[in-house]
Every structure is written in C-alpha cells, then in structure tokens.
GROMACS .gro file of N, CA and C in nm:
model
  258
    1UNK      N    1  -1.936  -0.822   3.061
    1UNK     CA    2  -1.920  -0.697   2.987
    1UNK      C    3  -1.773  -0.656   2.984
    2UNK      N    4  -1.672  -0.647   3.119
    2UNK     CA    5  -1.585  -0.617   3.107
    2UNK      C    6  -1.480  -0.730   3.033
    3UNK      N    7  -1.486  -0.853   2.986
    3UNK     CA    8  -1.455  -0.920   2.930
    3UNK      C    9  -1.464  -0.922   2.770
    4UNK      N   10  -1.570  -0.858   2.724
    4UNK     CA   11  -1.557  -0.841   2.595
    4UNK      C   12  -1.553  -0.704   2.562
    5UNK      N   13  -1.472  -0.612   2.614
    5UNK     CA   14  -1.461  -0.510   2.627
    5UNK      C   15  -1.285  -0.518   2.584
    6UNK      N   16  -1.276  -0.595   2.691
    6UNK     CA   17  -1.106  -0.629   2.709
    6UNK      C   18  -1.066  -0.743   2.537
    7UNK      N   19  -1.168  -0.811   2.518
    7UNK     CA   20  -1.140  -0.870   2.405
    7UNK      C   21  -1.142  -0.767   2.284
    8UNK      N   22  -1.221  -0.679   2.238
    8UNK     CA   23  -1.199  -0.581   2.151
    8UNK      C   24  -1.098  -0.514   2.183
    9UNK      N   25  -1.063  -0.436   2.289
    9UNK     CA   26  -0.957  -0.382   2.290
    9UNK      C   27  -0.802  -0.443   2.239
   10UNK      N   28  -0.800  -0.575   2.284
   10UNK     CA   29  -0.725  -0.663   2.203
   10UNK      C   30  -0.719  -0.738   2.096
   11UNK      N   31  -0.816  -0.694   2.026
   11UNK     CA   32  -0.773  -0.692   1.875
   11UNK      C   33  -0.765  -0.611   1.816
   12UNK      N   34  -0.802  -0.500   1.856
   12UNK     CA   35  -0.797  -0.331   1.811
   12UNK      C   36  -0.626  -0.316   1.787
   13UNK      N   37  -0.590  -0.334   1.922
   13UNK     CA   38  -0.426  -0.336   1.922
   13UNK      C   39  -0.357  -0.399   1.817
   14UNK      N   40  -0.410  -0.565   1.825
   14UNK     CA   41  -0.331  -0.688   1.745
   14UNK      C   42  -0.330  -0.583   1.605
   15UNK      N   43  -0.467  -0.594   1.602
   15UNK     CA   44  -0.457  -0.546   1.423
   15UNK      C   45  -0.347  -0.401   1.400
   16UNK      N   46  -0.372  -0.310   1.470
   16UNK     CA   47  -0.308  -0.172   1.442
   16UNK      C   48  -0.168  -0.218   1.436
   17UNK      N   49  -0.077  -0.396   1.529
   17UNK     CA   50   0.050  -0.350   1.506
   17UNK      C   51   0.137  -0.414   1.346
   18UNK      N   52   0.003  -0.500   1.266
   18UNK     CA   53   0.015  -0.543   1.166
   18UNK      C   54   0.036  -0.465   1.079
   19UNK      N   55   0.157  -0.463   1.011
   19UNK     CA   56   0.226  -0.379   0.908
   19UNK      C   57   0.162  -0.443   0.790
   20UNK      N   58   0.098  -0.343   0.638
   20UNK     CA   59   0.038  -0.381   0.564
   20UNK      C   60   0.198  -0.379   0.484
   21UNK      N   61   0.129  -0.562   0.388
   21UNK     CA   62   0.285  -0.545   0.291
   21UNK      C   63   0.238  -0.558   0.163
   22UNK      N   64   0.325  -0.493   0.070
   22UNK     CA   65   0.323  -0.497  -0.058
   22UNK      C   66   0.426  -0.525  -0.139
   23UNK      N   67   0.418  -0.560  -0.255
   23UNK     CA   68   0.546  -0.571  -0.347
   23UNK      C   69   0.566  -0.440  -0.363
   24UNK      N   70   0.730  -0.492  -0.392
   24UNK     CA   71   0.816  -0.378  -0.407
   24UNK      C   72   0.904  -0.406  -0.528
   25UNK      N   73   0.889  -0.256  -0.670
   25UNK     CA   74   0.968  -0.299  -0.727
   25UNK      C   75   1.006  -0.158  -0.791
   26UNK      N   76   1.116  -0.170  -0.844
   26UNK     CA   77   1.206  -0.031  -0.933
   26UNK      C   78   1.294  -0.087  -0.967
   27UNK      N   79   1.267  -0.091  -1.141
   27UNK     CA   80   1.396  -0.094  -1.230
   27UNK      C   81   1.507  -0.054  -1.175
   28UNK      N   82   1.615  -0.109  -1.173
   28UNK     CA   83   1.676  -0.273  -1.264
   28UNK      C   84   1.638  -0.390  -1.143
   29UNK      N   85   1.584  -0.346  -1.021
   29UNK     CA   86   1.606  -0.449  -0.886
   29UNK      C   87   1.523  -0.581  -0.892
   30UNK      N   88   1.498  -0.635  -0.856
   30UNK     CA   89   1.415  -0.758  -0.861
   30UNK      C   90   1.287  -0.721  -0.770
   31UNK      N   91   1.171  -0.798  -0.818
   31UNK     CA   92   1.074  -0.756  -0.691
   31UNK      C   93   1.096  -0.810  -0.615
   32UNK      N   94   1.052  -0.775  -0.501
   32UNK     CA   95   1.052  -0.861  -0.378
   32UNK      C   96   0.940  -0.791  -0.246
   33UNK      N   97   0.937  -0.839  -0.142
   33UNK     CA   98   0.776  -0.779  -0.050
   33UNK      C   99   0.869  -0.730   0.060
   34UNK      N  100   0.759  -0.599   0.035
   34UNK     CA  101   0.835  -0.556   0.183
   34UNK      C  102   0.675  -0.494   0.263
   35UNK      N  103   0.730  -0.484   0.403
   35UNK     CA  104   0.643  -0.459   0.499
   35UNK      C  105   0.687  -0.277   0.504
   36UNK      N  106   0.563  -0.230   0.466
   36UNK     CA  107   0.494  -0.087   0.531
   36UNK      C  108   0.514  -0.028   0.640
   37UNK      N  109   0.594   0.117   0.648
   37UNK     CA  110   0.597   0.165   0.775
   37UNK      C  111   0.491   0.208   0.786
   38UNK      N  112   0.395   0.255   0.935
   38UNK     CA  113   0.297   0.292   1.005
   38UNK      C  114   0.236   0.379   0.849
   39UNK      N  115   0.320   0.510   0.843
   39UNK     CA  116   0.259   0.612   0.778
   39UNK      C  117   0.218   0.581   0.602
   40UNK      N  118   0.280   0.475   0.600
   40UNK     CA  119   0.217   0.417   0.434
   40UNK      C  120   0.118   0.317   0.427
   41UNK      N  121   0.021   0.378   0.432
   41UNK     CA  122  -0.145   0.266   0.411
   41UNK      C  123  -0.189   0.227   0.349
   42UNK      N  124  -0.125   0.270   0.217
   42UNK     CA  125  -0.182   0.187   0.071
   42UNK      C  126  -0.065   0.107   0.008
   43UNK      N  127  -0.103  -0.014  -0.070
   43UNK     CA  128   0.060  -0.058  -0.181
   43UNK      C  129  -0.023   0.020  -0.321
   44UNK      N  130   0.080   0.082  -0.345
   44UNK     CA  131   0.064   0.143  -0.513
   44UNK      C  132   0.135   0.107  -0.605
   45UNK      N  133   0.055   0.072  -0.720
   45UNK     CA  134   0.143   0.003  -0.866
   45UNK      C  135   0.110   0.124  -0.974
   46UNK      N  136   0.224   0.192  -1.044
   46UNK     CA  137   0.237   0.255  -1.144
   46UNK      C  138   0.267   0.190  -1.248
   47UNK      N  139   0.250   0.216  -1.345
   47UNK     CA  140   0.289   0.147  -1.428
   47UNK      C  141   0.241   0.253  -1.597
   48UNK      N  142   0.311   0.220  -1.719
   48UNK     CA  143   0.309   0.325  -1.817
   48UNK      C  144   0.397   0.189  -1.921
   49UNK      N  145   0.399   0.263  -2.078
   49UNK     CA  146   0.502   0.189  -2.137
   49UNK      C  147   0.651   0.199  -2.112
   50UNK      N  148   0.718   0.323  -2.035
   50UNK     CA  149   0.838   0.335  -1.983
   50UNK      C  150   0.874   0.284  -1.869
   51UNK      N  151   0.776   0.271  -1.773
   51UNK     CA  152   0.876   0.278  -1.611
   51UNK      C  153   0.725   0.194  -1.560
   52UNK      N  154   0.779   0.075  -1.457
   52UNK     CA  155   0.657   0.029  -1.351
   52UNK      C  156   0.740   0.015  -1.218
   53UNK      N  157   0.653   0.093  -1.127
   53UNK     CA  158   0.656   0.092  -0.981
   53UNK      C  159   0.568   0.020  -0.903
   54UNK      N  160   0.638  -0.047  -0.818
   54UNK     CA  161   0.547  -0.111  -0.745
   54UNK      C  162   0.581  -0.080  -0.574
   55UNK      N  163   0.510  -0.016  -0.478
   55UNK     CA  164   0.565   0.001  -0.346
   55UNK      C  165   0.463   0.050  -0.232
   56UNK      N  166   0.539   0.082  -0.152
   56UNK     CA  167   0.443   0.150  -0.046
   56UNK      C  168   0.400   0.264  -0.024
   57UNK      N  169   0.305   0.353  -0.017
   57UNK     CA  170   0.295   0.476  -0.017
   57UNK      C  171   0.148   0.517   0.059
   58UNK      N  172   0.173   0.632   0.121
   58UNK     CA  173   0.079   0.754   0.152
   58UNK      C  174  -0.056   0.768   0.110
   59UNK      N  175  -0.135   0.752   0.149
   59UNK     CA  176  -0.287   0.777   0.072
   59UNK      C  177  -0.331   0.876   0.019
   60UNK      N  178  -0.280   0.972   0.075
   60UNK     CA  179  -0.238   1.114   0.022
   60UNK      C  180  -0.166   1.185  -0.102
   61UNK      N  181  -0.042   1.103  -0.080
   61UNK     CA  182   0.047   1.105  -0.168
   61UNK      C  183  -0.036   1.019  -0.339
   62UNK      N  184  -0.105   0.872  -0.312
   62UNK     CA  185  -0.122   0.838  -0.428
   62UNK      C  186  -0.228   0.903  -0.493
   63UNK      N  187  -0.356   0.978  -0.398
   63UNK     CA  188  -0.443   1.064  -0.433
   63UNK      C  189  -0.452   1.190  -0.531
   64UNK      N  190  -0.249   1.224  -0.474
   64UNK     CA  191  -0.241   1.358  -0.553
   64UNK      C  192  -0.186   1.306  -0.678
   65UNK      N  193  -0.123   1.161  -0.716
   65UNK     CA  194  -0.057   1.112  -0.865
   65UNK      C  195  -0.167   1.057  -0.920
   66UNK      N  196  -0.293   1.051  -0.849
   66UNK     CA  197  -0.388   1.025  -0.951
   66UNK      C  198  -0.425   1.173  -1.049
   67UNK      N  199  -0.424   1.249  -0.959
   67UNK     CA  200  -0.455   1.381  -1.015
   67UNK      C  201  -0.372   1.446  -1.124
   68UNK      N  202  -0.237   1.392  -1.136
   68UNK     CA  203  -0.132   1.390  -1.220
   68UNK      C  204  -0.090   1.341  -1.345
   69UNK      N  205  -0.157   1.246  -1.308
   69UNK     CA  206  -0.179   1.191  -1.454
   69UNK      C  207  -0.261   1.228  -1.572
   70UNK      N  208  -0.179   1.206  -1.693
   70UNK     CA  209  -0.210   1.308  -1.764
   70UNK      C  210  -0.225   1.217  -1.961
   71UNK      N  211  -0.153   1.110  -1.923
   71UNK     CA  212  -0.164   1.025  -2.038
   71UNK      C  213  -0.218   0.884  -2.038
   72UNK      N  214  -0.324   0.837  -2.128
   72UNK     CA  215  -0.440   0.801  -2.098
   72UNK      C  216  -0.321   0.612  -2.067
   73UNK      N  217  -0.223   0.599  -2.109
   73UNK     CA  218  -0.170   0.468  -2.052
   73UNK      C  219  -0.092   0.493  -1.954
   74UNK      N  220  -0.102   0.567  -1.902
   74UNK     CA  221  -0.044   0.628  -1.740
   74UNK      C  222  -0.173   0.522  -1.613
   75UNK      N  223  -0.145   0.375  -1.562
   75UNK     CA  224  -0.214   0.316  -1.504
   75UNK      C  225  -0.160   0.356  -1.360
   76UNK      N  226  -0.244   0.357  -1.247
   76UNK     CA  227  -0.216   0.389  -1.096
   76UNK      C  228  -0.319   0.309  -1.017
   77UNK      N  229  -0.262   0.230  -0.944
   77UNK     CA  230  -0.387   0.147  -0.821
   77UNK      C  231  -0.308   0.182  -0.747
   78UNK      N  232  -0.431   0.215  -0.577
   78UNK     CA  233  -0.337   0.193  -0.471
   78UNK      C  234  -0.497   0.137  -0.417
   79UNK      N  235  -0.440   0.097  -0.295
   79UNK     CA  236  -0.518  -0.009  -0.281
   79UNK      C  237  -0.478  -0.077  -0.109
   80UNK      N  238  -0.531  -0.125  -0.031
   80UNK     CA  239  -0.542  -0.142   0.109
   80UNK      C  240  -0.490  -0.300   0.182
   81UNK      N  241  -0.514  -0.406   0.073
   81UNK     CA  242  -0.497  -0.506   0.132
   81UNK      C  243  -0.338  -0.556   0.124
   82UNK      N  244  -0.290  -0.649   0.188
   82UNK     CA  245  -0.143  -0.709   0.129
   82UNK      C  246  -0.149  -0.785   0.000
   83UNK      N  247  -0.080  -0.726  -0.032
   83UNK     CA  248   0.007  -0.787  -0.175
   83UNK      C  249  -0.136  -0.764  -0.277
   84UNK      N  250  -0.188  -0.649  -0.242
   84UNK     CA  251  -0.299  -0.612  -0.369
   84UNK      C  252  -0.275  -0.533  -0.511
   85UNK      N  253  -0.089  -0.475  -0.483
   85UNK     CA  254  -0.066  -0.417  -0.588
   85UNK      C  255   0.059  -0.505  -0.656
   86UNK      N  256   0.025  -0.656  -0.711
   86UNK     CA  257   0.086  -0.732  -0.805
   86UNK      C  258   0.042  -0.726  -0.931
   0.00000   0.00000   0.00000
C-alpha cells in the first residue's frame, strides 16, 4: 500500500513539473515553440483576416476573448495539449 501510494505521488509531481508548450507566433517574427510558464494552461491561436496569434495564455484570460469577439471571422482555440494550437 505504502508503495503505490509513493508511486502516485510521484507522478503527480513528475507531471505538475511539465511545462505545457505551444507555438508561438506575432507578426513579423517567425514561429517558433515555446514552453509555458506555470500560470498559462492553455496554447491559444487567434487568428482573423488581419492579424494571427499564436501563444500561451491564461484560461481565464482566453475565456474572456471568447466573449469578445464580435466578428463572425474572428477564429479563437485555446486548448490544453502541446502544440494543439498549430
């Protein structure tokens, strides 16, 4: 018992210190992947006919730009896994 006790607890850890990564991108830069600090849990891709974002962000934060949107080609995913917002 105390052995698989000690095994969950150690993957509980492993996993929590895995930084979720996503592409990262903003006009003019090139994309490229970056790793997520703690407090950004989703990768979010914006995207419109003017401007596409691609990065890390807040669950919170992308919750309230869903709510923001206001023009029907105004696209927004955010989303949990790595590299889910390509």
């Amino acid at each position: 018992m105390r052995t698989a006790a000690l095994l969950i607890f150690l993957v509980v850890v492993v996993s929590l210190g895995e930084a979720l990564q996503c592409h990262f991108f903003k006009e003019p830069y090139a994309e490229r992947v970056a790793d997520c600090e703690p407090e950004y849990d989703v990768c979010m891709h914006f995207k419109n006919p003017l401007e596409e974002l691609k990065s890390c962000e807040a669950r919170e934060n992308c919750e309230n730009m869903e709510f923001s949107l206001t023009r029907p080609e105004d696209i927004l995913k955010c989303c949990t896994e790595d590299f889910c917002n390509a």
